[in-house]
PDB file of C-alpha atoms and ligand atoms in Angstrom:
ATOM      1  CA  MET J   1      -2.365 -14.172 -18.936  1.00 98.00           C
ATOM      2  CA  ARG J   2      -0.478 -11.010 -17.972  1.00 98.00           C
ATOM      3  CA  ILE J   3      -1.383  -8.977 -14.909  1.00 99.00           C
ATOM      4  CA  LEU J   4       0.005  -5.479 -14.571  1.00 98.00           C
ATOM      5  CA  VAL J   5      -0.137  -3.555 -11.310  1.00 99.00           C
ATOM      6  CA  LEU J   6      -1.076  -0.054 -12.439  1.00 99.00           C
ATOM      7  CA  GLY J   7      -1.447   1.310  -8.933  1.00 99.00           C
ATOM      8  CA  SER J   8      -0.526  -0.404  -5.666  1.00 99.00           C
ATOM      9  CA  ALA J   9      -1.464   2.284  -3.130  1.00 99.00           C
ATOM     10  CA  ALA J  10      -4.775   2.798  -1.355  1.00 98.00           C
ATOM     11  CA  GLY J  11      -6.968   5.883  -1.727  1.00 98.00           C
ATOM     12  CA  GLY J  12      -4.808   9.013  -1.536  1.00 98.00           C
ATOM     13  CA  GLY J  13      -1.797   7.297  -3.118  1.00 98.00           C
ATOM     14  CA  PHE J  14       1.728   7.384  -1.734  1.00 99.00           C
ATOM     15  CA  PRO J  15       2.760   9.954  -0.763  1.00 98.00           C
ATOM     16  CA  GLN J  16      -0.667  11.450  -0.169  1.00 98.00           C
ATOM     17  CA  TRP J  17      -0.923  15.097  -1.197  1.00 98.00           C
ATOM     18  CA  ASN J  18      -1.560  16.425   2.326  1.00 98.00           C
ATOM     19  CA  CYS J  19       0.242  13.846   4.483  1.00 98.00           C
ATOM     20  CA  SER J  20       3.409  14.118   6.540  1.00 98.00           C
ATOM     21  CA  CYS J  21       3.100  10.806   8.376  1.00 98.00           C
ATOM     22  CA  PRO J  22       6.475   9.112   8.984  1.00 98.00           C
ATOM     23  CA  VAL J  23       6.201   7.010   5.791  1.00 98.00           C
ATOM     24  CA  CYS J  24       5.036   9.880   3.548  1.00 98.00           C
ATOM     25  CA  ARG J  25       7.818  12.057   4.968  1.00 98.00           C
ATOM     26  CA  LEU J  26      10.386   9.598   3.587  1.00 98.00           C
ATOM     27  CA  ALA J  27       8.739   9.776   0.156  1.00 98.00           C
ATOM     28  CA  TRP J  28       8.617  13.588   0.175  1.00 98.00           C
ATOM     29  CA  ALA J  29      12.341  13.583   1.045  1.00 98.00           C
ATOM     30  CA  GLY J  30      13.149  11.250  -1.864  1.00 98.00           C
ATOM     31  CA  ASP J  31      14.395   8.475   0.429  1.00 98.00           C
ATOM     32  CA  THR J  32      15.318   5.476  -1.740  1.00 98.00           C
ATOM     33  CA  ARG J  33      13.876   3.000   0.775  1.00 98.00           C
ATOM     34  CA  VAL J  34      10.369   3.913  -0.397  1.00 98.00           C
ATOM     35  CA  LYS J  35       8.855   3.863  -3.893  1.00 98.00           C
ATOM     36  CA  PRO J  36       6.042   6.326  -4.627  1.00 98.00           C
ATOM     37  CA  ARG J  37       2.861   4.526  -5.607  1.00 99.00           C
ATOM     38  CA  SER J  38      -0.303   5.500  -7.444  1.00 99.00           C
ATOM     39  CA  GLN J  39      -3.847   4.501  -6.519  1.00 98.00           C
ATOM     40  CA  SER J  40      -5.436   1.075  -6.662  1.00 97.00           C
ATOM     41  CA  SER J  41      -5.822  -0.649 -10.055  1.00 98.00           C
ATOM     42  CA  LEU J  42      -4.721  -3.718 -12.033  1.00 99.00           C
ATOM     43  CA  ALA J  43      -4.805  -4.374 -15.772  1.00 99.00           C
ATOM     44  CA  VAL J  44      -5.064  -7.905 -17.163  1.00 99.00           C
ATOM     45  CA  THR J  45      -4.924  -9.419 -20.628  1.00 99.00           C
ATOM     46  CA  ALA J  46      -5.284 -12.906 -22.067  1.00 98.00           C
ATOM     47  CA  ASP J  47      -4.251 -12.073 -25.652  1.00 98.00           C
ATOM     48  CA  GLY J  48      -1.689  -9.332 -25.054  1.00 98.00           C
ATOM     49  CA  THR J  49      -3.692  -6.737 -26.964  1.00 98.00           C
ATOM     50  CA  ARG J  50      -7.076  -6.247 -25.296  1.00 98.00           C
ATOM     51  CA  TRP J  51      -6.942  -5.264 -21.632  1.00 98.00           C
ATOM     52  CA  LEU J  52      -9.414  -5.428 -18.776  1.00 99.00           C
ATOM     53  CA  LEU J  53      -8.939  -2.848 -16.016  1.00 99.00           C
ATOM     54  CA  LEU J  54      -9.779  -3.949 -12.505  1.00 99.00           C
ATOM     55  CA  ASN J  55     -10.871  -0.638 -10.988  1.00 99.00           C
ATOM     56  CA  ALA J  56     -10.241   2.789 -12.494  1.00 98.00           C
ATOM     57  CA  SER J  57      -8.204   4.994 -10.208  1.00 98.00           C
ATOM     58  CA  PRO J  58      -7.945   8.795 -10.110  1.00 98.00           C
ATOM     59  CA  ASP J  59      -4.346   8.271 -11.334  1.00 99.00           C
ATOM     60  CA  LEU J  60      -5.394   6.376 -14.462  1.00 98.00           C
ATOM     61  CA  ARG J  61      -4.060   8.891 -16.964  1.00 98.00           C
ATOM     62  CA  GLN J  62      -0.560   8.718 -15.478  1.00 98.00           C
ATOM     63  CA  GLN J  63      -0.838   4.939 -15.203  1.00 99.00           C
ATOM     64  CA  ILE J  64      -1.640   4.672 -18.917  1.00 98.00           C
ATOM     65  CA  ILE J  65       1.253   6.959 -19.807  1.00 98.00           C
ATOM     66  CA  ALA J  66       3.582   4.775 -17.693  1.00 98.00           C
ATOM     67  CA  SER J  67       2.369   1.536 -19.367  1.00 98.00           C
ATOM     68  CA  PRO J  68       3.263   1.203 -23.098  1.00 98.00           C
ATOM     69  CA  ASP J  69       0.834  -1.754 -23.361  1.00 98.00           C
ATOM     70  CA  LEU J  70      -2.036   0.680 -22.766  1.00 98.00           C
ATOM     71  CA  HIS J  71      -1.038   3.323 -25.312  1.00 98.00           C
ATOM     72  CA  PRO J  72      -3.351   3.885 -28.291  1.00 97.00           C
ATOM     73  CA  ARG J  73      -2.376   2.307 -31.623  1.00 95.00           C
ATOM     74  CA  GLY J  74      -3.330   3.036 -35.186  1.00 86.00           C
ATOM     75  CA  ALA J  75      -4.062   6.239 -36.997  1.00 85.00           C
ATOM     76  CA  SER J  76      -7.147   7.511 -35.236  1.00 92.00           C
ATOM     77  CA  ARG J  77      -8.750   7.124 -31.787  1.00 94.00           C
ATOM     78  CA  HIS J  78      -8.070   3.761 -30.128  1.00 96.00           C
ATOM     79  CA  SER J  79      -7.345   2.218 -26.738  1.00 97.00           C
ATOM     80  CA  PRO J  80      -6.204  -1.278 -25.739  1.00 98.00           C
ATOM     81  CA  ILE J  81      -8.516  -0.848 -22.705  1.00 98.00           C
ATOM     82  CA  ALA J  82     -11.608  -2.797 -23.762  1.00 98.00           C
ATOM     83  CA  ALA J  83     -13.388  -3.114 -20.419  1.00 98.00           C
ATOM     84  CA  VAL J  84     -13.335  -2.076 -16.768  1.00 98.00           C
ATOM     85  CA  PHE J  85     -14.524  -4.172 -13.814  1.00 99.00           C
ATOM     86  CA  VAL J  86     -15.100  -2.222 -10.592  1.00 99.00           C
ATOM     87  CA  THR J  87     -15.116  -3.821  -7.138  1.00 98.00           C
ATOM     88  CA  ASN J  88     -16.798  -1.049  -5.156  1.00 98.00           C
ATOM     89  CA  GLY J  89     -17.921   2.543  -5.401  1.00 98.00           C
ATOM     90  CA  ASP J  90     -14.981   4.144  -3.600  1.00 98.00           C
ATOM     91  CA  VAL J  91     -13.410   7.235  -5.128  1.00 98.00           C
ATOM     92  CA  ASP J  92     -10.084   5.453  -5.662  1.00 98.00           C
ATOM     93  CA  HIS J  93     -11.833   2.785  -7.768  1.00 98.00           C
ATOM     94  CA  LEU J  94     -14.288   4.880  -9.779  1.00 98.00           C
ATOM     95  CA  ALA J  95     -12.826   8.331 -10.387  1.00 98.00           C
ATOM     96  CA  GLY J  96     -10.628   7.075 -13.258  1.00 98.00           C
ATOM     97  CA  LEU J  97     -13.765   6.472 -15.313  1.00 98.00           C
ATOM     98  CA  LEU J  98     -13.732  10.229 -15.888  1.00 98.00           C
ATOM     99  CA  THR J  99     -10.352   9.809 -17.596  1.00 98.00           C
ATOM    100  CA  LEU J 100     -11.967   7.352 -20.037  1.00 97.00           C
ATOM    101  CA  ARG J 101     -14.351   9.929 -21.525  1.00 95.00           C
ATOM    102  CA  GLU J 102     -13.555  11.323 -25.027  1.00 90.00           C
ATOM    103  CA  GLN J 103     -15.856   9.192 -27.145  1.00 91.00           C
ATOM    104  CA  GLN J 104     -14.228   5.828 -26.531  1.00 95.00           C
ATOM    105  CA  SER J 105     -16.168   2.585 -26.340  1.00 96.00           C
ATOM    106  CA  PHE J 106     -15.616   0.108 -23.524  1.00 98.00           C
ATOM    107  CA  VAL J 107     -17.693  -2.165 -21.315  1.00 98.00           C
ATOM    108  CA  LEU J 108     -18.159  -1.346 -17.631  1.00 98.00           C
ATOM    109  CA  PHE J 109     -18.768  -4.358 -15.362  1.00 99.00           C
ATOM    110  CA  GLY J 110     -19.713  -4.128 -11.691  1.00 98.00           C
ATOM    111  CA  SER J 111     -22.335  -5.091  -9.168  1.00 98.00           C
ATOM    112  CA  ARG J 112     -25.751  -3.555  -9.603  1.00 98.00           C
ATOM    113  CA  ALA J 113     -25.239  -1.537  -6.400  1.00 98.00           C
ATOM    114  CA  THR J 114     -22.029   0.027  -7.701  1.00 98.00           C
ATOM    115  CA  LEU J 115     -23.280   0.621 -11.250  1.00 98.00           C
ATOM    116  CA  ASP J 116     -26.444   2.220  -9.843  1.00 98.00           C
ATOM    117  CA  GLN J 117     -24.150   4.578  -7.953  1.00 97.00           C
ATOM    118  CA  VAL J 118     -22.299   5.437 -11.158  1.00 98.00           C
ATOM    119  CA  ALA J 119     -25.643   6.088 -12.870  1.00 97.00           C
ATOM    120  CA  ALA J 120     -26.808   8.271  -9.962  1.00 97.00           C
ATOM    121  CA  THR J 121     -23.693  10.457 -10.135  1.00 97.00           C
ATOM    122  CA  SER J 122     -24.414  12.967 -12.862  1.00 97.00           C
ATOM    123  CA  LEU J 123     -20.734  13.717 -13.476  1.00 98.00           C
ATOM    124  CA  PHE J 124     -20.297  10.212 -14.933  1.00 97.00           C
ATOM    125  CA  GLY J 125     -22.815  11.281 -17.563  1.00 96.00           C
ATOM    126  CA  VAL J 126     -19.760  12.498 -19.523  1.00 96.00           C
ATOM    127  CA  LEU J 127     -19.349   8.870 -20.590  1.00 96.00           C
ATOM    128  CA  ASN J 128     -21.247   8.483 -23.836  1.00 95.00           C
ATOM    129  CA  ARG J 129     -24.001   5.929 -23.202  1.00 93.00           C
ATOM    130  CA  ASP J 130     -23.943   4.849 -26.832  1.00 96.00           C
ATOM    131  CA  LEU J 131     -20.298   3.854 -26.494  1.00 97.00           C
ATOM    132  CA  VAL J 132     -19.916   2.806 -22.852  1.00 98.00           C
ATOM    133  CA  LYS J 133     -22.014  -0.261 -22.146  1.00 97.00           C
ATOM    134  CA  THR J 134     -22.701  -0.974 -18.487  1.00 98.00           C
ATOM    135  CA  CYS J 135     -23.033  -4.609 -17.576  1.00 98.00           C
ATOM    136  CA  PRO J 136     -24.353  -5.408 -14.074  1.00 98.00           C
ATOM    137  CA  VAL J 137     -23.118  -8.784 -12.852  1.00 98.00           C
ATOM    138  CA  GLU J 138     -24.642 -11.335 -10.495  1.00 98.00           C
ATOM    139  CA  LEU J 139     -22.626 -12.456  -7.495  1.00 98.00           C
ATOM    140  CA  ASP J 140     -21.138 -15.949  -7.827  1.00 98.00           C
ATOM    141  CA  GLU J 141     -21.939 -16.177 -11.524  1.00 98.00           C
ATOM    142  CA  ALA J 142     -19.130 -16.345 -14.057  1.00 98.00           C
ATOM    143  CA  VAL J 143     -19.015 -13.397 -16.446  1.00 98.00           C
ATOM    144  CA  GLU J 144     -17.618 -13.861 -19.953  1.00 98.00           C
ATOM    145  CA  THR J 145     -15.891 -10.575 -20.710  1.00 98.00           C
ATOM    146  CA  GLY J 146     -15.406 -11.393 -24.397  1.00 98.00           C
ATOM    147  CA  LEU J 147     -11.670 -10.829 -23.919  1.00 98.00           C
ATOM    148  CA  GLY J 148     -10.681 -14.438 -23.250  1.00 98.00           C
ATOM    149  CA  LEU J 149     -11.120 -13.761 -19.541  1.00 99.00           C
ATOM    150  CA  THR J 150     -13.858 -15.093 -17.287  1.00 98.00           C
ATOM    151  CA  VAL J 151     -14.527 -13.198 -14.071  1.00 99.00           C
ATOM    152  CA  ARG J 152     -16.448 -14.559 -11.109  1.00 98.00           C
ATOM    153  CA  PRO J 153     -17.485 -11.803  -8.662  1.00 99.00           C
ATOM    154  CA  PHE J 154     -18.254 -12.610  -5.032  1.00 98.00           C
ATOM    155  CA  ALA J 155     -19.173 -10.623  -1.939  1.00 98.00           C
ATOM    156  CA  VAL J 156     -16.568 -10.104   0.771  1.00 98.00           C
ATOM    157  CA  PRO J 157     -17.055  -8.493   4.190  1.00 98.00           C
ATOM    158  CA  GLY J 158     -17.105  -4.768   3.584  1.00 98.00           C
ATOM    159  CA  LYS J 159     -19.243  -1.669   3.734  1.00 98.00           C
ATOM    160  CA  VAL J 160     -20.787   0.996   1.535  1.00 97.00           C
ATOM    161  CA  PRO J 161     -18.494   3.726   0.140  1.00 97.00           C
ATOM    162  CA  LEU J 162     -17.426   6.427   2.598  1.00 97.00           C
ATOM    163  CA  TYR J 163     -19.591   9.102   0.925  1.00 97.00           C
ATOM    164  CA  LEU J 164     -22.711   6.926   1.300  1.00 97.00           C
ATOM    165  CA  GLU J 165     -22.234   6.093   4.992  1.00 97.00           C
ATOM    166  CA  GLN J 166     -25.280   6.812   7.151  1.00 97.00           C
ATOM    167  CA  ALA J 167     -26.281   6.243  10.765  1.00 97.00           C
ATOM    168  CA  ASP J 168     -27.339   2.661  10.006  1.00 96.00           C
ATOM    169  CA  LEU J 169     -23.874   1.721   8.666  1.00 97.00           C
ATOM    170  CA  VAL J 170     -23.057  -1.993   8.875  1.00 97.00           C
ATOM    171  CA  ILE J 171     -19.416  -3.016   8.663  1.00 98.00           C
ATOM    172  CA  GLY J 172     -18.525  -6.536   7.608  1.00 98.00           C
ATOM    173  CA  ALA J 173     -21.728  -7.163   5.639  1.00 97.00           C
ATOM    174  CA  GLU J 174     -21.288  -9.415   2.601  1.00 98.00           C
ATOM    175  CA  THR J 175     -23.268  -7.562  -0.049  1.00 98.00           C
ATOM    176  CA  GLU J 176     -22.834  -6.143  -3.536  1.00 98.00           C
ATOM    177  CA  SER J 177     -21.112  -3.085  -2.032  1.00 98.00           C
ATOM    178  CA  THR J 178     -17.700  -4.745  -1.775  1.00 98.00           C
ATOM    179  CA  ILE J 179     -16.769  -7.599  -4.063  1.00 98.00           C
ATOM    180  CA  GLY J 180     -13.728  -9.687  -4.849  1.00 99.00           C
ATOM    181  CA  LEU J 181     -12.966 -11.089  -8.295  1.00 99.00           C
ATOM    182  CA  GLU J 182     -11.740 -14.493  -9.450  1.00 99.00           C
ATOM    183  CA  VAL J 183     -10.222 -14.017 -12.902  1.00 99.00           C
ATOM    184  CA  SER J 184      -9.430 -16.888 -15.253  1.00 98.00           C
ATOM    185  CA  ASP J 185      -8.161 -17.292 -18.812  1.00 98.00           C
ATOM    186  CA  GLY J 186      -9.292 -20.929 -18.854  1.00 98.00           C
ATOM    187  CA  LYS J 187      -5.889 -22.201 -17.741  1.00 98.00           C
ATOM    188  CA  ASN J 188      -4.803 -20.017 -14.863  1.00 98.00           C
ATOM    189  CA  THR J 189      -6.679 -18.140 -12.188  1.00 98.00           C
ATOM    190  CA  PHE J 190      -6.030 -15.323  -9.763  1.00 99.00           C
ATOM    191  CA  PHE J 191      -8.004 -13.533  -7.074  1.00 99.00           C
ATOM    192  CA  TYR J 192      -8.227  -9.770  -6.634  1.00 99.00           C
ATOM    193  CA  ILE J 193      -9.590  -8.444  -3.332  1.00 99.00           C
ATOM    194  CA  PRO J 194      -8.506  -4.834  -2.743  1.00 98.00           C
ATOM    195  CA  GLY J 195     -10.927  -4.301   0.142  1.00 98.00           C
ATOM    196  CA  CYS J 196     -11.955  -6.855   2.760  1.00 98.00           C
ATOM    197  CA  ALA J 197     -13.004  -6.067   6.320  1.00 98.00           C
ATOM    198  CA  GLU J 198     -12.517  -9.541   7.746  1.00 98.00           C
ATOM    199  CA  ILE J 199     -11.122 -12.926   6.759  1.00 98.00           C
ATOM    200  CA  ASN J 200     -13.902 -15.216   7.865  1.00 98.00           C
ATOM    201  CA  GLU J 201     -14.282 -18.910   7.085  1.00 98.00           C
ATOM    202  CA  ARG J 202     -16.033 -18.215   3.781  1.00 98.00           C
ATOM    203  CA  VAL J 203     -13.188 -16.012   2.565  1.00 98.00           C
ATOM    204  CA  GLU J 204     -10.598 -18.519   3.812  1.00 98.00           C
ATOM    205  CA  LYS J 205     -12.334 -21.413   2.102  1.00 98.00           C
ATOM    206  CA  ARG J 206     -12.646 -19.585  -1.200  1.00 98.00           C
ATOM    207  CA  LEU J 207      -8.972 -18.627  -1.254  1.00 98.00           C
ATOM    208  CA  SER J 208      -7.621 -21.976  -0.091  1.00 98.00           C
ATOM    209  CA  GLY J 209      -5.104 -23.318  -2.609  1.00 98.00           C
ATOM    210  CA  ALA J 210      -5.400 -20.302  -4.954  1.00 98.00           C
ATOM    211  CA  GLU J 211      -2.669 -19.824  -7.534  1.00 98.00           C
ATOM    212  CA  VAL J 212      -2.204 -16.076  -6.990  1.00 99.00           C
ATOM    213  CA  LEU J 213      -3.922 -13.643  -4.633  1.00 99.00           C
ATOM    214  CA  PHE J 214      -3.822  -9.843  -4.717  1.00 99.00           C
ATOM    215  CA  PHE J 215      -5.168  -8.832  -1.312  1.00 99.00           C
ATOM    216  CA  ASP J 216      -6.065  -5.791   0.784  1.00 99.00           C
ATOM    217  CA  GLY J 217      -2.834  -4.450   2.297  1.00 99.00           C
ATOM    218  CA  THR J 218      -4.260  -1.171   3.560  1.00 99.00           C
ATOM    219  CA  THR J 219      -2.763  -1.096   7.039  1.00 98.00           C
ATOM    220  CA  PHE J 220      -0.217  -3.060   9.060  1.00 99.00           C
ATOM    221  CA  THR J 221      -1.986  -2.623  12.408  1.00 98.00           C
ATOM    222  CA  ASP J 222      -5.705  -2.139  12.937  1.00 98.00           C
ATOM    223  CA  ASP J 223      -5.218   1.122  14.866  1.00 98.00           C
ATOM    224  CA  GLU J 224      -2.481   2.496  12.593  1.00 98.00           C
ATOM    225  CA  MET J 225      -4.191   5.772  11.641  1.00 98.00           C
ATOM    226  CA  VAL J 226      -5.495   6.300  15.191  1.00 98.00           C
ATOM    227  CA  ALA J 227      -2.068   5.783  16.759  1.00 98.00           C
ATOM    228  CA  LEU J 228      -0.587   8.343  14.343  1.00 98.00           C
ATOM    229  CA  GLY J 229      -3.283  10.860  15.314  1.00 97.00           C
ATOM    230  CA  LEU J 230      -4.448  11.044  11.690  1.00 97.00           C
ATOM    231  CA  SER J 231      -7.921   9.584  12.097  1.00 97.00           C
ATOM    232  CA  THR J 232     -10.309   8.232  14.680  1.00 97.00           C
ATOM    233  CA  LYS J 233     -11.010   5.195  12.489  1.00 98.00           C
ATOM    234  CA  THR J 234      -9.508   1.749  12.778  1.00 98.00           C
ATOM    235  CA  ALA J 235      -8.863  -0.295   9.639  1.00 98.00           C
ATOM    236  CA  TRP J 236     -11.977  -2.358  10.456  1.00 98.00           C
ATOM    237  CA  ARG J 237     -14.053   0.833  10.614  1.00 98.00           C
ATOM    238  CA  MET J 238     -12.772   1.697   7.138  1.00 98.00           C
ATOM    239  CA  GLY J 239     -13.697  -1.776   5.852  1.00 98.00           C
ATOM    240  CA  HIS J 240     -10.190  -3.220   5.806  1.00 98.00           C
ATOM    241  CA  VAL J 241      -8.480  -6.045   7.681  1.00 98.00           C
ATOM    242  CA  SER J 242      -4.962  -5.283   8.933  1.00 98.00           C
ATOM    243  CA  MET J 243      -1.916  -7.367   8.043  1.00 99.00           C
ATOM    244  CA  SER J 244      -0.826  -8.036  11.630  1.00 98.00           C
ATOM    245  CA  GLY J 245      -2.708  -9.332  14.654  1.00 98.00           C
ATOM    246  CA  GLU J 246      -4.646 -12.466  15.436  1.00 98.00           C
ATOM    247  CA  LYS J 247      -7.351 -11.662  12.895  1.00 98.00           C
ATOM    248  CA  GLY J 248      -4.901 -10.110  10.421  1.00 98.00           C
ATOM    249  CA  SER J 249      -4.243 -11.400   6.909  1.00 99.00           C
ATOM    250  CA  VAL J 250      -0.754 -12.715   7.706  1.00 98.00           C
ATOM    251  CA  ALA J 251      -2.112 -14.999  10.434  1.00 98.00           C
ATOM    252  CA  ARG J 252      -5.432 -15.877   8.828  1.00 98.00           C
ATOM    253  CA  LEU J 253      -3.956 -16.868   5.462  1.00 98.00           C
ATOM    254  CA  ALA J 254      -0.812 -18.552   6.836  1.00 98.00           C
ATOM    255  CA  GLY J 255      -1.861 -22.111   6.133  1.00 94.00           C
ATOM    256  CA  SER J 256      -3.983 -21.404   3.074  1.00 97.00           C
ATOM    257  CA  GLY J 257      -1.759 -23.080   0.473  1.00 98.00           C
ATOM    258  CA  ILE J 258      -1.920 -19.984  -1.750  1.00 98.00           C
ATOM    259  CA  GLY J 259       0.873 -19.965  -4.364  1.00 98.00           C
ATOM    260  CA  ARG J 260       1.632 -16.225  -4.384  1.00 98.00           C
ATOM    261  CA  LYS J 261       0.220 -13.775  -1.866  1.00 99.00           C
ATOM    262  CA  ILE J 262       0.614 -10.149  -2.933  1.00 99.00           C
ATOM    263  CA  TYR J 263      -0.461  -7.088  -0.965  1.00 99.00           C
ATOM    264  CA  ILE J 264      -2.072  -4.283  -2.956  1.00 98.00           C
ATOM    265  CA  HIS J 265      -4.139  -1.203  -1.973  1.00 99.00           C
ATOM    266  CA  ILE J 266      -1.453  -0.234   0.553  1.00 99.00           C
ATOM    267  CA  ASN J 267      -2.115   2.885   2.592  1.00 98.00           C
ATOM    268  CA  ASN J 268       0.568   5.560   2.786  1.00 98.00           C
ATOM    269  CA  THR J 269       0.851   5.110   6.571  1.00 98.00           C
ATOM    270  CA  ASN J 270       1.742   1.405   6.260  1.00 99.00           C
ATOM    271  CA  PRO J 271       5.337   0.767   7.372  1.00 98.00           C
ATOM    272  CA  VAL J 272       5.701  -2.187   4.961  1.00 99.00           C
ATOM    273  CA  LEU J 273       6.235   0.494   2.293  1.00 99.00           C
ATOM    274  CA  VAL J 274       9.680   1.103   3.847  1.00 99.00           C
ATOM    275  CA  GLU J 275      11.880  -1.544   2.296  1.00 98.00           C
ATOM    276  CA  ASP J 276      14.194  -2.063   5.280  1.00 98.00           C
ATOM    277  CA  SER J 277      11.468  -1.939   7.952  1.00 98.00           C
ATOM    278  CA  GLN J 278      10.816  -4.725  10.457  1.00 98.00           C
ATOM    279  CA  GLU J 279       7.213  -4.830   9.282  1.00 99.00           C
ATOM    280  CA  ARG J 280       8.301  -5.424   5.664  1.00 99.00           C
ATOM    281  CA  ALA J 281      10.624  -8.224   6.811  1.00 99.00           C
ATOM    282  CA  MET J 282       7.789  -9.729   8.856  1.00 98.00           C
ATOM    283  CA  VAL J 283       5.328  -9.952   5.947  1.00 98.00           C
ATOM    284  CA  GLU J 284       7.995 -11.214   3.542  1.00 98.00           C
ATOM    285  CA  GLN J 285       9.042 -13.918   5.994  1.00 98.00           C
ATOM    286  CA  ALA J 286       5.382 -14.926   6.097  1.00 98.00           C
ATOM    287  CA  GLY J 287       5.475 -15.422   2.322  1.00 98.00           C
ATOM    288  CA  TRP J 288       3.850 -12.164   1.213  1.00 98.00           C
ATOM    289  CA  GLU J 289       5.027  -9.859  -1.555  1.00 99.00           C
ATOM    290  CA  VAL J 290       4.380  -6.118  -1.482  1.00 99.00           C
ATOM    291  CA  ALA J 291       3.150  -4.888  -4.869  1.00 99.00           C
ATOM    292  CA  TYR J 292       4.660  -1.846  -6.553  1.00 98.00           C
ATOM    293  CA  ASP J 293       3.500   0.144  -9.572  1.00 99.00           C
ATOM    294  CA  GLY J 294       4.638  -1.552 -12.776  1.00 98.00           C
ATOM    295  CA  MET J 295       4.884  -5.005 -11.167  1.00 98.00           C
ATOM    296  CA  GLU J 296       3.915  -7.706 -13.648  1.00 98.00           C
ATOM    297  CA  VAL J 297       2.691 -11.226 -12.926  1.00 99.00           C
ATOM    298  CA  VAL J 298       2.591 -13.682 -15.836  1.00 98.00           C
ATOM    299  CA  LEU J 299       0.539 -16.857 -15.484  1.00 98.00           C
TER     300      LEU J 299
HETATM  301  C1  MLT X 301     -11.045   2.857   1.228  1.00 94.80           C
HETATM  302  O1  MLT X 301     -10.450   1.991   0.601  1.00 94.80           O
HETATM  303  O2  MLT X 301     -11.275   2.725   2.443  1.00 94.80           O
HETATM  304  C2  MLT X 301     -11.525   4.069   0.510  1.00 94.80           C
HETATM  305  O3  MLT X 301     -10.881   4.169  -0.723  1.00 94.80           O
HETATM  306  C3  MLT X 301     -11.399   5.292   1.326  1.00 94.80           C
HETATM  307  C4  MLT X 301     -11.706   6.518   0.524  1.00 94.80           C
HETATM  308  O4  MLT X 301     -12.763   6.592  -0.113  1.00 94.80           O
HETATM  309  O5  MLT X 301     -10.855   7.432   0.525  1.00 94.80           O
HETATM  310 MN1   MN X 302      -9.723   2.345  -1.314  1.00 94.80          MN
HETATM  311 ZN1   ZN X 303       1.027   9.482   4.904  1.00 94.80          ZN
END
């Protein structure tokens, strides 16, 4: 199984088009201590030819261009992308579906809640229903993708997408709105959880002893965006657990026996993006890797 990190940044990418936070400023200046990153997506294959996308980011066209494995082959229309599995309805995970129009067949997997949202958004009607098959999945039931990959979706603490938030918003609910994926080729397995509001005992138990984990690396501190004066929202309020702190992913997954722990969905404000930062050294000393676009994991 080959796993390709198409995009390692959170929504907005890195640098974000309108951001001059200290980390984005380095990227705008071309500082070599930071690598620009596109928005959140992985691609995985069991046979080296047919690929499953995990989320479809607004940067998908550039990600395909940057990844020779995903270029079309043959004389006519073709794509190695055979299916897409989405983990929530956020813009950074759905907008790339618009890139996949142009009369191409693929299968779209996701929770019923997320696929209902796709169906309710008339713009996604550009996807030809005769060619794009939607396949709602049940939580905690293994899904055979037909690509030599089995995917088990499960709820993690999260929230509804930003654009669906209402007065009755619940954060940390474990529903179809935010799911994690356990992906297996029959021999090896990895977990993909780009958004998770809290690492509770259920999450901890599920991940214990995992071979490889790609996990929510949105912010380093819970109040990161607030402290920078960029937002009034903590990471928790956005549905993400921070890396640092008592309840953070570094502490909560320290004794988990996970083989490789890799941060993905990293927000542009996160100081771990700066390669010589104290924060980067801290997470690496704790056994974490920080994903970058083009990173490949072979299992
Ligand atoms: C998130 O991960 O919190 C969302 O992608 C935010 C957004 O929709 O911009
Ligand atoms: Mn996001
Ligand atoms: Zn920024």
